mmCIF file of C-alpha atoms in Angstrom:
data_model
loop_
_atom_site.group_PDB
_atom_site.id
_atom_site.type_symbol
_atom_site.label_atom_id
_atom_site.label_comp_id
_atom_site.label_asym_id
_atom_site.label_seq_id
_atom_site.Cartn_x
_atom_site.Cartn_y
_atom_site.Cartn_z
ATOM 1 C CA ASN A 12 -10.723 -1.572 -28.373
ATOM 2 C CA THR A 13 -11.211 -3.972 -25.474
ATOM 3 C CA PHE A 14 -8.063 -5.979 -26.161
ATOM 4 C CA MET A 15 -6.114 -2.859 -25.217
ATOM 5 C CA ILE A 16 -7.946 -2.456 -21.922
ATOM 6 C CA ARG A 17 -7.659 -6.051 -20.658
ATOM 7 C CA MET A 18 -4.554 -7.934 -21.667
ATOM 8 C CA LYS A 19 -3.997 -11.595 -20.834
ATOM 9 C CA VAL A 20 -0.365 -12.316 -20.040
ATOM 10 C CA HIS A 21 1.145 -15.716 -19.362
ATOM 11 C CA GLN A 22 3.864 -14.903 -16.881
ATOM 12 C CA PHE A 23 4.556 -12.311 -14.179
ATOM 13 C CA PRO A 24 4.569 -8.824 -15.747
ATOM 14 C CA ASN A 25 7.998 -7.584 -14.741
ATOM 15 C CA ARG A 26 9.934 -5.006 -16.803
ATOM 16 C CA THR A 27 8.343 -6.204 -20.038
ATOM 17 C CA ILE A 28 5.185 -8.020 -21.064
ATOM 18 C CA GLU A 29 4.329 -9.926 -24.251
ATOM 19 C CA ILE A 30 1.015 -9.198 -25.943
ATOM 20 C CA ASN A 31 0.192 -10.906 -29.257
ATOM 21 C CA GLN A 32 3.882 -11.741 -29.803
ATOM 22 C CA GLU A 33 4.895 -8.124 -29.286
ATOM 23 C CA THR A 34 7.040 -6.930 -26.400
ATOM 24 C CA PHE A 35 5.994 -3.868 -24.403
ATOM 25 C CA ARG A 36 7.769 -2.144 -21.530
ATOM 26 C CA TYR A 37 5.691 -2.498 -18.374
ATOM 27 C CA PHE A 38 5.079 0.340 -15.899
ATOM 28 C CA GLY A 39 2.088 -1.006 -13.975
ATOM 29 C CA GLY A 40 1.286 -3.230 -11.000
ATOM 30 C CA THR A 41 2.398 -2.638 -7.416
ATOM 31 C CA ALA A 42 5.696 -4.556 -7.137
ATOM 32 C CA TYR A 43 7.474 -1.329 -6.220
ATOM 33 C CA LEU A 44 10.655 -2.991 -4.917
ATOM 34 C CA GLY A 45 10.702 -5.625 -7.673
ATOM 35 C CA LEU A 46 10.828 -8.438 -5.089
ATOM 36 C CA PRO A 47 8.410 -11.017 -6.600
ATOM 37 C CA THR A 48 10.801 -11.814 -9.465
ATOM 38 C CA LEU A 49 14.122 -11.154 -7.693
ATOM 39 C CA PRO A 50 16.093 -14.449 -7.782
ATOM 40 C CA GLU A 51 17.715 -13.947 -4.327
ATOM 41 C CA PHE A 52 14.291 -13.237 -2.821
ATOM 42 C CA GLN A 53 12.760 -16.297 -4.486
ATOM 43 C CA GLU A 54 15.610 -18.523 -3.226
ATOM 44 C CA ILE A 55 14.762 -17.618 0.377
ATOM 45 C CA ILE A 56 11.060 -18.329 -0.225
ATOM 46 C CA PHE A 57 11.856 -21.716 -1.837
ATOM 47 C CA LYS A 58 13.903 -22.764 1.207
ATOM 48 C CA ASN A 59 11.119 -21.646 3.544
ATOM 49 C CA ILE A 60 8.487 -23.552 1.566
ATOM 50 C CA GLN A 61 10.639 -26.683 1.940
ATOM 51 C CA ARG A 62 10.693 -26.067 5.689
ATOM 52 C CA TRP A 63 7.138 -24.799 6.321
ATOM 53 C CA GLY A 64 5.166 -26.258 3.386
ATOM 54 C CA THR A 65 3.024 -24.396 0.849
ATOM 55 C CA ALA A 66 0.141 -23.583 3.234
ATOM 56 C CA TYR A 67 -0.791 -24.081 6.872
ATOM 57 C CA GLY A 68 -4.524 -24.193 7.496
ATOM 58 C CA SER A 69 -4.637 -24.251 11.276
ATOM 59 C CA SER A 70 -5.742 -21.653 13.837
ATOM 60 C CA ARG A 71 -2.962 -19.464 15.202
ATOM 61 C CA ASN A 72 -4.333 -20.204 18.681
ATOM 62 C CA ALA A 73 -4.130 -24.007 18.396
ATOM 63 C CA ASN A 74 -1.918 -26.063 20.728
ATOM 64 C CA VAL A 75 0.813 -26.425 18.075
ATOM 65 C CA GLN A 76 2.581 -23.085 17.568
ATOM 66 C CA LEU A 77 4.861 -22.324 14.605
ATOM 67 C CA SER A 78 7.941 -20.262 15.444
ATOM 68 C CA ALA A 79 7.856 -18.677 11.961
ATOM 69 C CA TYR A 80 5.116 -16.314 13.171
ATOM 70 C CA ASP A 81 7.102 -15.018 16.166
ATOM 71 C CA THR A 82 10.202 -14.534 14.038
ATOM 72 C CA GLY A 83 8.464 -12.678 11.207
ATOM 73 C CA GLU A 84 6.159 -10.585 13.383
ATOM 74 C CA THR A 85 8.959 -9.453 15.692
ATOM 75 C CA HIS A 86 10.894 -8.366 12.584
ATOM 76 C CA LEU A 87 7.857 -6.509 11.189
ATOM 77 C CA ALA A 88 7.187 -4.660 14.456
ATOM 78 C CA GLN A 89 10.822 -3.493 14.601
ATOM 79 C CA PHE A 90 10.734 -2.484 10.937
ATOM 80 C CA ILE A 91 7.506 -0.457 11.344
ATOM 81 C CA GLN A 92 8.717 0.863 14.750
ATOM 82 C CA ALA A 93 5.543 -0.329 16.487
ATOM 83 C CA ASP A 94 5.250 -2.088 19.852
ATOM 84 C CA ALA A 95 3.752 -5.172 18.239
ATOM 85 C CA ALA A 96 2.548 -6.573 14.914
ATOM 86 C CA VAL A 97 0.484 -9.540 13.798
ATOM 87 C CA THR A 98 0.261 -11.002 10.291
ATOM 88 C CA ILE A 99 -3.075 -11.798 8.607
ATOM 89 C CA SER A 100 -3.731 -13.784 5.427
ATOM 90 C CA SER A 101 -4.351 -10.623 3.362
ATOM 91 C CA GLY A 102 -4.239 -6.843 3.593
ATOM 92 C CA MET A 103 -7.949 -6.644 2.841
ATOM 93 C CA LEU A 104 -8.700 -8.955 5.797
ATOM 94 C CA ALA A 105 -6.279 -7.020 8.051
ATOM 95 C CA GLY A 106 -8.368 -3.904 7.368
ATOM 96 C CA LYS A 107 -11.788 -5.545 7.660
ATOM 97 C CA LEU A 108 -10.826 -7.392 10.860
ATOM 98 C CA THR A 109 -9.507 -4.229 12.500
ATOM 99 C CA ILE A 110 -12.598 -2.175 11.629
ATOM 100 C CA ASP A 111 -14.902 -5.005 12.656
ATOM 101 C CA PHE A 112 -13.144 -5.271 16.017
ATOM 102 C CA LEU A 113 -13.161 -1.501 16.593
ATOM 103 C CA SER A 114 -16.881 -1.246 15.816
ATOM 104 C CA LYS A 115 -17.623 -2.792 19.226
ATOM 105 C CA SER A 116 -16.087 0.195 21.051
ATOM 106 C CA THR A 117 -16.456 3.049 18.532
ATOM 107 C CA ASP A 118 -19.335 5.536 18.719
ATOM 108 C CA VAL A 119 -18.694 7.142 15.312
ATOM 109 C CA PHE A 120 -16.440 6.250 12.347
ATOM 110 C CA TYR A 121 -15.000 9.037 10.183
ATOM 111 C CA HIS A 122 -13.055 8.635 6.951
ATOM 112 C CA PHE A 123 -10.675 10.845 4.988
ATOM 113 C CA PRO A 124 -11.598 11.193 1.276
ATOM 114 C CA ASN A 125 -11.077 8.067 -0.864
ATOM 115 C CA ALA A 126 -10.080 5.768 2.006
ATOM 116 C CA HIS A 127 -9.658 2.181 0.759
ATOM 117 C CA PRO A 128 -12.733 -0.128 1.010
ATOM 118 C CA ALA A 129 -10.730 -2.398 3.367
ATOM 119 C CA ILE A 130 -10.976 0.222 6.128
ATOM 120 C CA GLN A 131 -14.375 1.738 5.303
ATOM 121 C CA ARG A 132 -17.563 0.997 7.202
ATOM 122 C CA LYS A 133 -20.955 1.525 5.560
ATOM 123 C CA ASP A 134 -22.010 3.923 8.346
ATOM 124 C CA SER A 135 -18.753 5.922 8.340
ATOM 125 C CA ILE A 136 -19.143 9.674 7.776
ATOM 126 C CA PRO A 137 -16.796 12.046 5.928
ATOM 127 C CA LEU A 138 -14.195 13.672 8.167
ATOM 128 C CA LEU A 139 -13.947 16.678 5.843
ATOM 129 C CA ILE A 140 -16.624 18.817 4.243
ATOM 130 C CA GLU A 141 -15.116 21.195 1.667
ATOM 131 C CA ASN A 142 -11.667 20.669 3.214
ATOM 132 C CA GLU A 143 -12.863 21.704 6.686
ATOM 133 C CA LEU A 144 -13.561 19.381 9.611
ATOM 134 C CA ASN A 145 -17.098 18.002 9.623
ATOM 135 C CA PRO A 146 -18.997 20.160 12.213
ATOM 136 C CA ARG A 147 -20.346 16.907 13.714
ATOM 137 C CA ILE A 148 -16.867 16.149 15.101
ATOM 138 C CA LEU A 149 -16.690 19.546 16.850
ATOM 139 C CA ASP A 150 -19.850 19.130 18.937
ATOM 140 C CA HIS A 151 -19.852 18.804 22.748
ATOM 141 C CA LYS A 152 -20.618 15.099 22.862
ATOM 142 C CA LYS A 153 -18.042 13.012 24.710
ATOM 143 C CA GLU A 154 -17.445 9.975 22.500
ATOM 144 C CA LYS A 155 -14.988 7.442 21.101
ATOM 145 C CA ILE A 156 -14.285 8.013 17.432
ATOM 146 C CA THR A 157 -12.289 6.055 14.866
ATOM 147 C CA ILE A 158 -10.776 7.947 11.929
ATOM 148 C CA VAL A 159 -9.576 5.971 8.897
ATOM 149 C CA THR A 160 -7.258 7.066 6.102
ATOM 150 C CA ASP A 161 -4.856 5.788 3.479
ATOM 151 C CA ALA A 162 -1.244 6.768 4.178
ATOM 152 C CA VAL A 163 -1.074 7.960 0.572
ATOM 153 C CA PRO A 164 -4.559 8.790 -0.764
ATOM 154 C CA SER A 165 -5.611 7.552 -4.224
ATOM 155 C CA PHE A 166 -4.359 9.762 -7.070
ATOM 156 C CA GLN A 167 -1.837 11.390 -4.677
ATOM 157 C CA THR A 168 1.935 11.003 -4.509
ATOM 158 C CA GLN A 169 2.538 12.367 -1.028
ATOM 159 C CA ALA A 170 1.739 11.108 2.454
ATOM 160 C CA ILE A 171 -1.459 12.402 4.019
ATOM 161 C CA ASN A 172 -1.137 15.536 6.146
ATOM 162 C CA LEU A 173 -2.758 14.829 9.517
ATOM 163 C CA LYS A 174 -2.320 18.327 10.981
ATOM 164 C CA ILE A 175 -6.082 18.928 10.826
ATOM 165 C CA LEU A 176 -6.613 16.270 13.524
ATOM 166 C CA ASP A 177 -5.039 18.639 16.068
ATOM 167 C CA SER A 178 -8.200 20.793 15.856
ATOM 168 C CA ILE A 179 -10.468 17.989 17.128
ATOM 169 C CA PRO A 180 -11.561 18.746 20.719
ATOM 170 C CA SER A 181 -10.110 16.650 23.547
ATOM 171 C CA HIS A 182 -13.459 15.134 24.625
ATOM 172 C CA LYS A 183 -13.338 13.043 21.444
ATOM 173 C CA GLU A 184 -11.193 9.960 22.078
ATOM 174 C CA ILE A 185 -9.417 9.336 18.754
ATOM 175 C CA THR A 186 -8.333 5.996 17.328
ATOM 176 C CA LEU A 187 -6.562 6.458 13.980
ATOM 177 C CA VAL A 188 -6.389 3.602 11.459
ATOM 178 C CA VAL A 189 -3.890 4.125 8.648
ATOM 179 C CA ASP A 190 -3.776 1.846 5.592
ATOM 180 C CA GLU A 191 -0.097 1.700 4.625
ATOM 181 C CA SER A 192 -0.397 -0.764 1.729
ATOM 182 C CA HIS A 193 1.205 1.755 -0.652
ATOM 183 C CA SER A 194 3.719 3.313 1.757
ATOM 184 C CA ILE A 195 5.248 0.461 3.751
ATOM 185 C CA GLY A 196 8.583 -0.491 2.190
ATOM 186 C CA ILE A 197 8.710 2.827 0.308
ATOM 187 C CA LEU A 198 8.207 5.921 2.475
ATOM 188 C CA GLY A 199 9.757 6.827 5.816
ATOM 189 C CA GLU A 200 13.114 5.907 7.266
ATOM 190 C CA ASN A 201 14.408 2.727 5.529
ATOM 191 C CA GLY A 202 10.914 2.202 4.085
ATOM 192 C CA ALA A 203 9.291 1.886 7.523
ATOM 193 C CA GLY A 204 6.186 3.759 6.325
ATOM 194 C CA ILE A 205 4.613 6.758 8.084
ATOM 195 C CA TYR A 206 3.351 5.045 11.280
ATOM 196 C CA SER A 207 6.295 6.073 13.470
ATOM 197 C CA SER A 208 6.087 9.712 12.307
ATOM 198 C CA ILE A 209 2.432 10.142 13.399
ATOM 199 C CA THR A 210 2.755 12.050 16.678
ATOM 200 C CA ASN A 211 -0.444 14.114 16.926
ATOM 201 C CA PRO A 212 -0.906 14.663 20.684
ATOM 202 C CA ASN A 213 -4.663 14.021 20.722
ATOM 203 C CA ILE A 214 -4.550 10.578 19.072
ATOM 204 C CA LYS A 215 -5.228 8.029 21.810
ATOM 205 C CA ARG A 216 -4.318 4.974 19.725
ATOM 206 C CA LYS A 217 -2.863 4.545 16.238
ATOM 207 C CA ILE A 218 -3.176 1.362 14.210
ATOM 208 C CA LEU A 219 -1.436 0.428 10.979
ATOM 209 C CA VAL A 220 -2.996 -2.023 8.551
ATOM 210 C CA ALA A 221 -1.314 -2.972 5.289
ATOM 211 C CA SER A 222 -1.014 -5.478 2.504
ATOM 212 C CA LEU A 223 2.436 -7.078 2.337
ATOM 213 C CA GLY A 224 1.767 -8.003 -1.297
ATOM 214 C CA LYS A 225 2.749 -4.624 -2.732
ATOM 215 C CA ALA A 226 6.279 -3.358 -1.959
ATOM 216 C CA LEU A 227 7.218 -6.311 0.266
ATOM 217 C CA GLY A 228 6.244 -8.896 -2.340
ATOM 218 C CA LEU A 229 4.508 -11.466 -0.103
ATOM 219 C CA THR A 230 0.837 -12.505 -0.051
ATOM 220 C CA GLY A 231 -0.466 -11.445 3.341
ATOM 221 C CA GLY A 232 -1.294 -8.508 5.554
ATOM 222 C CA VAL A 233 -0.219 -6.923 8.818
ATOM 223 C CA ILE A 234 -1.808 -5.084 11.731
ATOM 224 C CA ALA A 235 0.567 -3.088 13.957
ATOM 225 C CA SER A 236 -0.159 -1.041 17.071
ATOM 226 C CA ASP A 237 0.462 -1.030 20.821
ATOM 227 C CA SER A 238 0.904 -4.466 22.459
ATOM 228 C CA ASN A 239 -2.511 -4.383 24.175
ATOM 229 C CA PHE A 240 -4.392 -3.866 20.919
ATOM 230 C CA ILE A 241 -2.461 -6.603 19.086
ATOM 231 C CA GLN A 242 -3.147 -9.012 21.959
ATOM 232 C CA GLU A 243 -6.868 -8.193 21.743
ATOM 233 C CA ILE A 244 -6.833 -8.870 17.978
ATOM 234 C CA LYS A 245 -5.124 -12.235 18.621
ATOM 235 C CA ASN A 246 -7.965 -13.172 20.996
ATOM 236 C CA TYR A 247 -10.711 -11.921 18.667
ATOM 237 C CA ASP A 248 -13.088 -14.634 17.373
ATOM 238 C CA THR A 249 -12.516 -13.889 13.694
ATOM 239 C CA PHE A 250 -8.740 -14.109 14.133
ATOM 240 C CA VAL A 251 -8.905 -17.280 16.253
ATOM 241 C CA SER A 252 -11.170 -19.073 13.775
ATOM 242 C CA ALA A 253 -9.153 -18.191 10.667
ATOM 243 C CA ALA A 254 -5.895 -19.686 9.414
ATOM 244 C CA GLY A 255 -2.888 -17.384 9.442
ATOM 245 C CA MET A 256 -0.703 -15.978 6.708
ATOM 246 C CA ASN A 257 1.467 -18.600 4.988
ATOM 247 C CA PRO A 258 4.220 -19.340 7.574
ATOM 248 C CA ALA A 259 6.862 -19.747 4.847
ATOM 249 C CA TYR A 260 6.157 -16.154 3.812
ATOM 250 C CA VAL A 261 6.142 -14.841 7.389
ATOM 251 C CA GLN A 262 9.560 -16.434 7.996
ATOM 252 C CA THR A 263 10.751 -14.866 4.710
ATOM 253 C CA LEU A 264 9.943 -11.376 6.047
ATOM 254 C CA ALA A 265 12.579 -11.809 8.765
ATOM 255 C CA GLN A 266 15.247 -13.005 6.326
ATOM 256 C CA THR A 267 14.866 -10.460 3.528
ATOM 257 C CA GLY A 268 15.319 -7.123 5.322
ATOM 258 C CA ASN A 269 18.659 -6.598 3.579
ATOM 259 C CA LEU A 270 17.087 -7.223 0.140
ATOM 260 C CA VAL A 271 14.312 -4.724 0.950
ATOM 261 C CA GLN A 272 17.005 -2.087 1.685
ATOM 262 C CA GLN A 273 18.981 -2.988 -1.448
ATOM 263 C CA GLN A 274 15.885 -2.718 -3.668
ATOM 264 C CA LEU A 275 14.709 0.483 -1.961
ATOM 265 C CA LYS A 276 18.030 2.084 -2.858
ATOM 266 C CA LYS A 277 17.626 0.974 -6.516
ATOM 267 C CA LEU A 278 14.090 2.363 -6.571
ATOM 268 C CA GLN A 279 15.264 5.688 -5.135
ATOM 269 C CA ASP A 280 18.051 5.850 -7.755
ATOM 270 C CA ASN A 281 15.436 5.298 -10.492
ATOM 271 C CA LEU A 282 13.185 8.027 -9.072
ATOM 272 C CA ASN A 283 16.106 10.467 -8.792
ATOM 273 C CA TYR A 284 17.021 9.711 -12.423
ATOM 274 C CA LEU A 285 13.426 10.475 -13.495
ATOM 275 C CA ALA A 286 13.394 13.690 -11.470
ATOM 276 C CA GLN A 287 16.490 14.862 -13.363
ATOM 277 C CA HIS A 288 15.109 14.065 -16.821
ATOM 278 C CA LEU A 289 11.351 14.557 -16.646
ATOM 279 C CA GLN A 290 10.105 18.009 -17.697
ATOM 280 C CA PRO A 291 7.705 19.478 -15.118
ATOM 281 C CA ASN A 292 4.152 19.290 -16.446
ATOM 282 C CA PRO A 293 0.912 20.114 -14.567
ATOM 283 C CA LYS A 294 -0.708 17.020 -16.104
ATOM 284 C CA ILE A 295 1.954 14.718 -14.588
ATOM 285 C CA ASN A 296 1.687 14.167 -10.841
ATOM 286 C CA PHE A 297 5.184 13.011 -9.837
ATOM 287 C CA THR A 298 7.057 13.367 -6.529
ATOM 288 C CA THR A 299 10.710 12.322 -6.331
ATOM 289 C CA ASN A 300 10.387 9.858 -3.459
ATOM 290 C CA TYR A 301 7.213 8.073 -4.578
ATOM 291 C CA PRO A 302 6.972 5.377 -7.288
ATOM 292 C CA SER A 303 3.460 6.079 -8.624
ATOM 293 C CA ILE A 304 2.972 8.772 -11.243
ATOM 294 C CA TYR A 305 -0.570 9.866 -12.144
ATOM 295 C CA LEU A 306 -1.434 11.210 -15.590
ATOM 296 C CA ASP A 307 -4.238 13.684 -15.858
ATOM 297 C CA TRP A 308 -5.433 13.430 -19.439
ATOM 298 C CA ASP A 309 -7.422 10.867 -21.368
ATOM 299 C CA LYS A 310 -5.236 10.208 -24.372
ATOM 300 C CA SER A 311 -2.123 9.390 -22.319
ATOM 301 C CA TYR A 312 -2.852 5.656 -22.161
ATOM 302 C CA GLU A 313 -3.208 5.299 -25.951
ATOM 303 C CA ILE A 314 -0.139 7.437 -26.699
ATOM 304 C CA LEU A 315 2.039 5.403 -24.327
ATOM 305 C CA LEU A 316 0.667 2.180 -25.819
ATOM 306 C CA LYS A 317 1.599 3.316 -29.347
ATOM 307 C CA ASN A 318 5.106 3.805 -27.971
ATOM 308 C CA LYS A 319 5.184 0.231 -26.648
ATOM 309 C CA ILE A 320 4.622 1.204 -22.999
ATOM 310 C CA VAL A 321 1.871 -0.359 -20.842
ATOM 311 C CA ILE A 322 0.713 1.374 -17.638
ATOM 312 C CA THR A 323 -2.087 0.652 -15.136
ATOM 313 C CA HIS A 324 -5.432 1.712 -16.571
ATOM 314 C CA PHE A 325 -8.899 1.029 -15.116
ATOM 315 C CA ASN A 326 -11.991 2.716 -13.711
ATOM 316 C CA TYR A 327 -11.359 3.388 -10.048
ATOM 317 C CA PRO A 328 -14.346 2.388 -7.861
ATOM 318 C CA SER A 329 -14.467 5.384 -5.505
ATOM 319 C CA ASP A 330 -15.327 8.187 -7.885
ATOM 320 C CA GLN A 331 -15.560 6.571 -11.321
ATOM 321 C CA LYS A 332 -12.435 8.342 -12.403
ATOM 322 C CA THR A 333 -10.287 6.578 -14.981
ATOM 323 C CA LEU A 334 -7.000 5.737 -13.356
ATOM 324 C CA ASN A 335 -3.861 6.218 -15.460
ATOM 325 C CA ARG A 336 -0.972 5.259 -13.198
ATOM 326 C CA ILE A 337 2.669 4.728 -14.064
ATOM 327 C CA VAL A 338 4.542 2.624 -11.538
ATOM 328 C CA ILE A 339 8.322 2.773 -11.315
ATOM 329 C CA SER A 340 9.938 -0.344 -9.891
ATOM 330 C CA ALA A 341 13.413 -1.082 -8.546
ATOM 331 C CA ASN A 342 13.811 -3.500 -11.490
ATOM 332 C CA HIS A 343 13.467 -0.864 -14.205
ATOM 333 C CA GLN A 344 16.678 -0.195 -16.130
ATOM 334 C CA LYS A 345 17.919 3.141 -17.488
ATOM 335 C CA GLU A 346 16.727 2.288 -21.029
ATOM 336 C CA ASP A 347 13.179 1.693 -19.726
ATOM 337 C CA LEU A 348 13.203 5.052 -17.955
ATOM 338 C CA ASP A 349 14.726 6.822 -20.971
ATOM 339 C CA GLN A 350 11.935 5.591 -23.223
ATOM 340 C CA LEU A 351 9.284 6.622 -20.684
ATOM 341 C CA VAL A 352 10.816 10.086 -20.253
ATOM 342 C CA GLN A 353 11.007 10.586 -24.004
ATOM 343 C CA VAL A 354 7.270 9.922 -24.415
ATOM 344 C CA LEU A 355 6.192 11.908 -21.335
ATOM 345 C CA ASN A 356 8.324 14.919 -22.308
ATOM 346 C CA SER A 357 6.687 14.901 -25.751
ATOM 347 C CA PHE A 358 3.333 15.598 -24.031
ATOM 348 C CA LEU A 359 4.420 19.168 -23.259
#
């Protein structure tokens, strides 16, 4: 029944949500580190809103410059281990802006399967055909190509393997765009994401785009790359004519690094606990260091619901597959995980 598919809630869905006066445990959303409702995190935001206001609708290139942007972006670049980073008002715009800018100098766009719409161009062509490189990319034409991918593809729980890029001939000049919305703050050393670990020798330039509204709990996006590219983005018409990310939030990035580490440790403890108690099952796609678990059978949503557990459930746009995703957050307690494990182990 439709009530079960779309549920109106009247406050942030954290560990539990209320539906029709009943309490359910909540394993959905994308607040992997549990930051949006963390009191210490909120305190820092409140102070920054008092200092920087609730919104700042001016161009980043105007004569008045807010120091919040320098502070937050320097922190982000160090965190990601990139030369430079710039914040954008959303992750979706960070992706669109980057692709739009690259289209001026790119001969052909290629995409890995299921790349997010934020980094897809209408005229992009599949990088892989039946798991092999598209023959088009192996031809003798000297050209500039842009390859786009999600750091963790939809329905997967492990970072993308980019080894196949090493087989692309050297007369193709490769720019790689990686959407790290679901890996930044979670994967890599201290949650830095996968950007710094991408070392394929034939990639000329690598660019990270990401939403900061998932693990890092702040409405906004980021683009990170070499200093030249970030400077070009800052001079790009679309960037110049748009307002920036909320400066109170950008400042917050620089002041919450310790909370990110604290919450990442809690999340990892929760995932280790699950790994110890969850029975292996081919229908459950779970990897110990990743907070999304995918369920591969139709009845799972209803069975979990009967057991007072709500997960993420909707039709995913890319291939009309119904998405059943369990999200583990740093805020989940042992009793939440115990109840989840009990139900999932009964599926065997």
